[in-house]
Coordinates of C-alpha atoms in Angstrom, one line a residue:
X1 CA 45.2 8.1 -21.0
X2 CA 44.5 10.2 -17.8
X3 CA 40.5 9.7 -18.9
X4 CA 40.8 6.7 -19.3
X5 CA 41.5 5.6 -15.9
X6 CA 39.6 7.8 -15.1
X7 CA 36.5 6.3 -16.4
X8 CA 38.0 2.4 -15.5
X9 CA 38.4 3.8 -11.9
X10 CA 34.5 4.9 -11.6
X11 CA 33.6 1.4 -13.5
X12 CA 35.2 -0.4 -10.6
X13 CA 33.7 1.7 -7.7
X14 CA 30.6 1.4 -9.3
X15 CA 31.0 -2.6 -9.0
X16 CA 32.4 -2.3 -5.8
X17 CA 29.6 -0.4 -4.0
X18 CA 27.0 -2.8 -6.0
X19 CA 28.6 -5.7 -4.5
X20 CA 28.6 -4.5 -0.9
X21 CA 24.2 -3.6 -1.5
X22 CA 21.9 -5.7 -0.4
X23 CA 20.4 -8.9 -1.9
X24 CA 16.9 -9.6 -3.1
X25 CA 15.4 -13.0 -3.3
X26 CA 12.5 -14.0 -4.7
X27 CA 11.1 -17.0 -2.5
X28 CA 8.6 -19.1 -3.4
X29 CA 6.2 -19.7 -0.3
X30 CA 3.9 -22.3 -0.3
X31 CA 0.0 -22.3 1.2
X32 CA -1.6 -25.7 2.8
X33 CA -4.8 -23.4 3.8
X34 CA -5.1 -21.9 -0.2
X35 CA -3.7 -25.0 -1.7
X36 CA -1.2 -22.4 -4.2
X37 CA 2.2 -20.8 -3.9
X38 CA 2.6 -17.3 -3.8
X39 CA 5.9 -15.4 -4.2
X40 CA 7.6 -13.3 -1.4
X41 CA 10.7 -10.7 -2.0
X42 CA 13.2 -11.0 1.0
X43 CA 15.5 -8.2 1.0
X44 CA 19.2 -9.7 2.9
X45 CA 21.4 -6.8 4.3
X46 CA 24.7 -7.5 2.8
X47 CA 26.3 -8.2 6.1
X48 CA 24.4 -11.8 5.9
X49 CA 26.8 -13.5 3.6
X50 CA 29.5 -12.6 5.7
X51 CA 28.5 -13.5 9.5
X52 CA 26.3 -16.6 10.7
X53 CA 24.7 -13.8 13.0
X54 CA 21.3 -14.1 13.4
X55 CA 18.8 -11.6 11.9
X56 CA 15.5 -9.1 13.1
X57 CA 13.0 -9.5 10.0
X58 CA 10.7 -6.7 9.3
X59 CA 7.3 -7.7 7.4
X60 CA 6.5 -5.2 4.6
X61 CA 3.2 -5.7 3.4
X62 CA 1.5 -3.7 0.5
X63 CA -1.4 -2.1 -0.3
X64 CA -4.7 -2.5 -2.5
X65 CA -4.4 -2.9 -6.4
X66 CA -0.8 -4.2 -5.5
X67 CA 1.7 -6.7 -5.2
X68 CA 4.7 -8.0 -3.4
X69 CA 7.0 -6.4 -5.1
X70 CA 5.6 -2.9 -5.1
X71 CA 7.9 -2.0 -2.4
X72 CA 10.6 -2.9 -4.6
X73 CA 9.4 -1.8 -8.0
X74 CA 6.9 1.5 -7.7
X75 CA 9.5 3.9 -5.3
X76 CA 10.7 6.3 -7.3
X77 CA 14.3 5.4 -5.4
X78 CA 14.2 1.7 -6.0
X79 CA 16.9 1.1 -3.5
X80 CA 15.3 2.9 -0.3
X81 CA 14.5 -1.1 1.1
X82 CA 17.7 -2.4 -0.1
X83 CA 19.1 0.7 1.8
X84 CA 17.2 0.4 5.1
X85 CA 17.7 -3.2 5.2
X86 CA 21.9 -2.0 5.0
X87 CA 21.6 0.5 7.1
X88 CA 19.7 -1.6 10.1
X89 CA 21.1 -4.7 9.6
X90 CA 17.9 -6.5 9.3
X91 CA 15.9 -8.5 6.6
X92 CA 12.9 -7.2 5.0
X93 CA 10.2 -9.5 4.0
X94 CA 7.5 -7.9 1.1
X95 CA 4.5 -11.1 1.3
X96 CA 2.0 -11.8 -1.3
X97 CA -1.3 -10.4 -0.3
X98 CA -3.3 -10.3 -3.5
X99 CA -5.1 -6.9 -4.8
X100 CA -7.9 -6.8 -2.0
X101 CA -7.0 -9.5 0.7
X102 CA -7.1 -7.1 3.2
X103 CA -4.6 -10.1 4.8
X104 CA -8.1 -11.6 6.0
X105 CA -9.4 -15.4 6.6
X106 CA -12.4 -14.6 4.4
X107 CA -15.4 -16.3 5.9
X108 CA -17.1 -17.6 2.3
X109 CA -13.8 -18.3 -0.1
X110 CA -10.7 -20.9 1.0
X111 CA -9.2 -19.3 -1.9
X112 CA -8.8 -16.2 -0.2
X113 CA -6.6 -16.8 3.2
X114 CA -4.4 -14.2 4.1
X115 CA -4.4 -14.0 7.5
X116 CA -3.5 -17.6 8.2
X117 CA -0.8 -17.1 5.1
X118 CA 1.1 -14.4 6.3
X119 CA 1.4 -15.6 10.0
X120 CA 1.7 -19.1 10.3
X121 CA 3.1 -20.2 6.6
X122 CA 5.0 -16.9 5.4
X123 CA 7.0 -16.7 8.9
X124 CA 7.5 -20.5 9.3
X125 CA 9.0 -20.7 5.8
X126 CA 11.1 -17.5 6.6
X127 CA 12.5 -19.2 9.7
X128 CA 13.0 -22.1 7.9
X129 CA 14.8 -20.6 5.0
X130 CA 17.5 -17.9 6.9
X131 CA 19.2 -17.0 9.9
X132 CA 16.3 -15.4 11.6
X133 CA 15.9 -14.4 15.6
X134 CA 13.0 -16.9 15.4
X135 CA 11.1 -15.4 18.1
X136 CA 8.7 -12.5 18.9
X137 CA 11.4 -10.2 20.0
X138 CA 12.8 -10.5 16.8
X139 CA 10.0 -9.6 14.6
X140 CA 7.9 -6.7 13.5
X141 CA 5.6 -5.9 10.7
X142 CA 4.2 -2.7 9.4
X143 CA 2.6 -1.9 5.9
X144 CA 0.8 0.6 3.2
X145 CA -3.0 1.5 2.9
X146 CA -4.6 -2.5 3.0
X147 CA -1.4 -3.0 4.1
X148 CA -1.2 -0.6 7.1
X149 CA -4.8 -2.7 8.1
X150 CA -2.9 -6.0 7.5
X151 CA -0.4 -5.4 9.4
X152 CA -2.2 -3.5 12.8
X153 CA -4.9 -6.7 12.4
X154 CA -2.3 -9.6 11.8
X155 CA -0.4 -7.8 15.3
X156 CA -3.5 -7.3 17.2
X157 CA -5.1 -10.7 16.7
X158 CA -1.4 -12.7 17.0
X159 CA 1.0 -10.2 19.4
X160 CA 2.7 -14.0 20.1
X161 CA 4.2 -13.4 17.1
X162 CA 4.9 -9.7 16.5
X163 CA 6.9 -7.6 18.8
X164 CA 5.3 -3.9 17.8
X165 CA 3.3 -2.7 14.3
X166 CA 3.1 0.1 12.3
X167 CA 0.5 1.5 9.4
X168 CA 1.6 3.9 6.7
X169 CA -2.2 5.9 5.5
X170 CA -3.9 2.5 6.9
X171 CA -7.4 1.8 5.6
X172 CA -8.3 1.3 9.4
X173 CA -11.8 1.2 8.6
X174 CA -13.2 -0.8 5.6
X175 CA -16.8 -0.4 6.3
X176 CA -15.8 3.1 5.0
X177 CA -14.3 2.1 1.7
X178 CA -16.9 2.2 -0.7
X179 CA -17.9 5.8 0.3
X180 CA -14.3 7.1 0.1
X181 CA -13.9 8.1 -3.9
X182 CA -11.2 5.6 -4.4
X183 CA -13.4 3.5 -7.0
X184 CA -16.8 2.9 -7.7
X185 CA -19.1 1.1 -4.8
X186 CA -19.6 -1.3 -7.6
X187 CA -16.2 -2.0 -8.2
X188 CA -14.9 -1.9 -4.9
X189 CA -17.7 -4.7 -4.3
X190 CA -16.0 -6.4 -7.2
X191 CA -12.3 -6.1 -5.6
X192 CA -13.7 -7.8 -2.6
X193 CA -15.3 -10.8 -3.7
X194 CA -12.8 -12.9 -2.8
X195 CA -13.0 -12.1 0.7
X196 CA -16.8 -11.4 1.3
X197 CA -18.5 -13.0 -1.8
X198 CA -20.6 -11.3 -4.4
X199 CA -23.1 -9.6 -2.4
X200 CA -20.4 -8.5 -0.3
X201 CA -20.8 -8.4 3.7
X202 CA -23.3 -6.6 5.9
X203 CA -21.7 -3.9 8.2
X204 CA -21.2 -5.7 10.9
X205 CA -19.3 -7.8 9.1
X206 CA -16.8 -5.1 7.9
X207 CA -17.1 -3.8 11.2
X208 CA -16.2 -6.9 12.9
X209 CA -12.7 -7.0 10.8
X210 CA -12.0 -3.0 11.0
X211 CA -8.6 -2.2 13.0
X212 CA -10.7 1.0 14.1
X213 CA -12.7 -1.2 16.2
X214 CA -9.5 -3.6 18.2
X215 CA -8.6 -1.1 20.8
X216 CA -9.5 -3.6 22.9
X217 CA -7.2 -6.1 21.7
X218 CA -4.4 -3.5 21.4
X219 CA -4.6 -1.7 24.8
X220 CA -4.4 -5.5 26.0
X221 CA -1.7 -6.7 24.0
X222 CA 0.6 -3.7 24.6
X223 CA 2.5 -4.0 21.5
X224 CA 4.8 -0.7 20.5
X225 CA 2.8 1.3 17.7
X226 CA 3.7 3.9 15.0
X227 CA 0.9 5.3 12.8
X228 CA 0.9 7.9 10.2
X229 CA -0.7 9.8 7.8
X230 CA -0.4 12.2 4.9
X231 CA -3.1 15.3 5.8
X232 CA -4.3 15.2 1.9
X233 CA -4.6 11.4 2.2
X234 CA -9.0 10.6 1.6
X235 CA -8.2 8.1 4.1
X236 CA -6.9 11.0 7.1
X237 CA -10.4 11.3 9.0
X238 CA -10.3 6.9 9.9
X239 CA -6.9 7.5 11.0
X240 CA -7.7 10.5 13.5
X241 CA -10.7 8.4 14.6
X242 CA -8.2 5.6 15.5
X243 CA -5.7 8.0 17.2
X244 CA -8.2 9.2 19.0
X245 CA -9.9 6.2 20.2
X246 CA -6.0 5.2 21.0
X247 CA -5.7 8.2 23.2
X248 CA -8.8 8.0 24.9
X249 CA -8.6 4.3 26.1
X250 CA -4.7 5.2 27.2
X251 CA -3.0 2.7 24.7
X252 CA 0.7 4.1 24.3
X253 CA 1.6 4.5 20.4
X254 CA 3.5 6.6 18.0
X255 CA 1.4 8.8 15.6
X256 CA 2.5 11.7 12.9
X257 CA 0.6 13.6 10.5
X258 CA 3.0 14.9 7.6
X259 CA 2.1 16.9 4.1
X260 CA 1.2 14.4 1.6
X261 CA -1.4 12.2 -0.1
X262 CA -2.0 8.5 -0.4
X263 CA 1.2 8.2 -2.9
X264 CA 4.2 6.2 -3.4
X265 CA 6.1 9.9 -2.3
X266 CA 4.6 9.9 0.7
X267 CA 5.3 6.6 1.9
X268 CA 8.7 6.2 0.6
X269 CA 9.1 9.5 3.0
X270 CA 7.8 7.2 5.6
X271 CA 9.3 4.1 5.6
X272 CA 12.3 5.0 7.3
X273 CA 10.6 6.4 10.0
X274 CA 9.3 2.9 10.4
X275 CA 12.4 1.6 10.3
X276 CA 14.3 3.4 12.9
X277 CA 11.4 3.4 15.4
X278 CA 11.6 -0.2 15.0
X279 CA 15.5 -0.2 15.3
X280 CA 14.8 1.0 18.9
X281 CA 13.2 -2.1 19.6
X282 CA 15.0 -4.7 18.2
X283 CA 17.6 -2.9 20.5
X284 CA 15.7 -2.8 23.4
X285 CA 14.6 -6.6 22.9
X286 CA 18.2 -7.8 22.8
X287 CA 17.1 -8.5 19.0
X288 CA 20.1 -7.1 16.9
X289 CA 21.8 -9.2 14.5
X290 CA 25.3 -10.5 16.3

C-alpha cells in the first residue's frame, strides 16, 4: 500500500511539473515574396497563459542540412529551449530556413527568399499572432553554422529590427565553403542552387554576402554581439578572422572560444550563454515581460 502511493505520488508530480513547462506551437507562416508557407516552432514560457504581459522573442535559426525544428528535435536534452524560454521568460522562435538558404534574397531564384522571409513576414506574423514587445528593444536573434551567418547578416543589414545578434560556429565566410571538407565542391554547389543557380556565383558574389566582410555595417549599427566557437570546429580560422577584423576596426562584441567541434554538444553548451547575454539586454532595454 505504502508503494503504491508511492508510485501515484511521483505520477502526479510528474504531471505537475509537465504542466507548469513550456509550450511549443507549430505555426504556420505564410510567404507573399516565395508564394509557399513554411512552418515555424514558437516555444511560449509557461508564464504566457497566465499574464497578458508582454514578451522579448528570441529568433533561433538553424544551420545547413537542417530544419526548424532541429533545435527542438537533434539536442540530446530536448528540453534545453523549453528550459531557457522558462527560465528567461521569453519566447523563442525556430524559422524555416531550408537546407542551404543561408537566410539570403538569392539574386537568380524567387523560390529562394530568406532574408525578406525571416524579417519582414516571420516577425510580422509573430507580432500578429502573441503578446510580443513589438519593437526593436524587444527582439534579438542568434543562430547555428548557416544559421550563426543568418542571423549576424539579417542584424547587420536590418539593426531597425534587431536589438543585438549572436553566431554559434557561424559560417561567416561562404566563399570559403567549398574548400572546408564539409562535402564535396560538387555537392556543396548542388546545396546552393537555389540561391546562386547551377553554375553557382563568382567570388565576388559570395564575398559580397559574407558576414566576414560587414564590419562596416556592424561598427555603424552598434548592435550588442556574442560570437563563439568550438577550437576543433573546421569552421574556427573564419571566425578568428572576424574577431579579429572586429577588434581591429574597434566594434565592441562578446567572443569565446570553448573545447568542442561543429556538433549538436557543443552548441547545446552554448545556447544558454546566448541566452543570458541576451537576458542582460532585454533588461537594460526596459524589454522584460511584465
Amino acid at each position: 500500500m505504502k508503494n503504491l502511493k508511492l508510485l501515484w505520488s511521483a505520477v502526479f508530480l510528474f504531471y505537475g511539473l509537465a504542466s507548469q513547462a513550456a509550450k511549443v506551437d507549430t505555426l504556420a507562416i505564410p510567404s507573399v515574396a516565395m508564394n509557399k508557407t513554411y512552418n515555424a516552432a514558437v516555444v511560449l514560457p509557461n508564464s504566457y497563459a497566465k499574464s497578458k504581459a508582454k514578451y522579448p522573442v528570441v529568433y533561433l535559426l538553424h544551420g545547413a542540412y537542417g530544419h526548424f525544428r532541429d533545435w527542438l528535435n537533434v539536442t540530446s536534452k530536448n528540453s534545453t529551449v523549453k528550459n531557457l524560454a522558462d527560465q528567461y521568460d521569453i519566447i523563442i522562435v525556430m524559422p524555416e530556413g531550408e537546407t542551404f538558404s543561408f537566410y539570403l534574397d538569392s539574386p537568380v531564384n524567387k523560390g529562394s527568399q530568406f532574408e525578406t522571409y525571416i524579417t519582414k513576414e516571420v516577425v510580422q506574423k509573430i507580432d500578429q499572432t502573441y503578446r510580443t514587445i513589438n519593437e526593436k528593444k524587444g527582439r534579438v536573434i542568434t543562430g547555428l553554422s548557416m544559421g550563426g551567418h543568418g542571423a549576424l547578416y539579417l542584424s547587420a543589414k536590418h539593426p531597425d529590427i534587431y536589438a543585438a545578434a549572436g553566431s554559434m560556429s557561424g559560417a561567416v565566410d561562404m566563399g570559403t565553403m567549398k574548400n572546408m571538407g564539409i562535402d564535396t565542391p560538387e555537392r556543396i554547389d548542388q546545396l546552393m542552387e537555389p540561391v546562386f543557380g547551377s553554375q553557382g556565383a563568382p567570388q565576388e558574389v559570395y564575398a559580397a554576402h559574407a558576414v566576414l566582410n560587414m564590419i562596416d555595417k556592424m561598427k555603424a549599427n552598434g548592435l550588442p554581439l556574442i560570437i563563439d566557437c568550438g577550437v576543433d570546429d573546421f569552421l574556427i580560422g573564419p571566425n578568428r578572422e572576424l574577431h579579429r577584423r572586429l577588434v581591429y576596426s574597434k566594434v565592441p562584441h562578446d567572443y569565446t572560444e570553448r573545447p568542442g567541434a561543429h556538433t549538436w554538444e557543443y552548441w547545446e553548451n552554448s545556447l544558454p550563454y546566448h541566452m543570458l547575454f541576451f537576458s542582460k539586454i532585454f533588461k537594460v532595454n526596459n524589454a522584460t515581460a511584465q
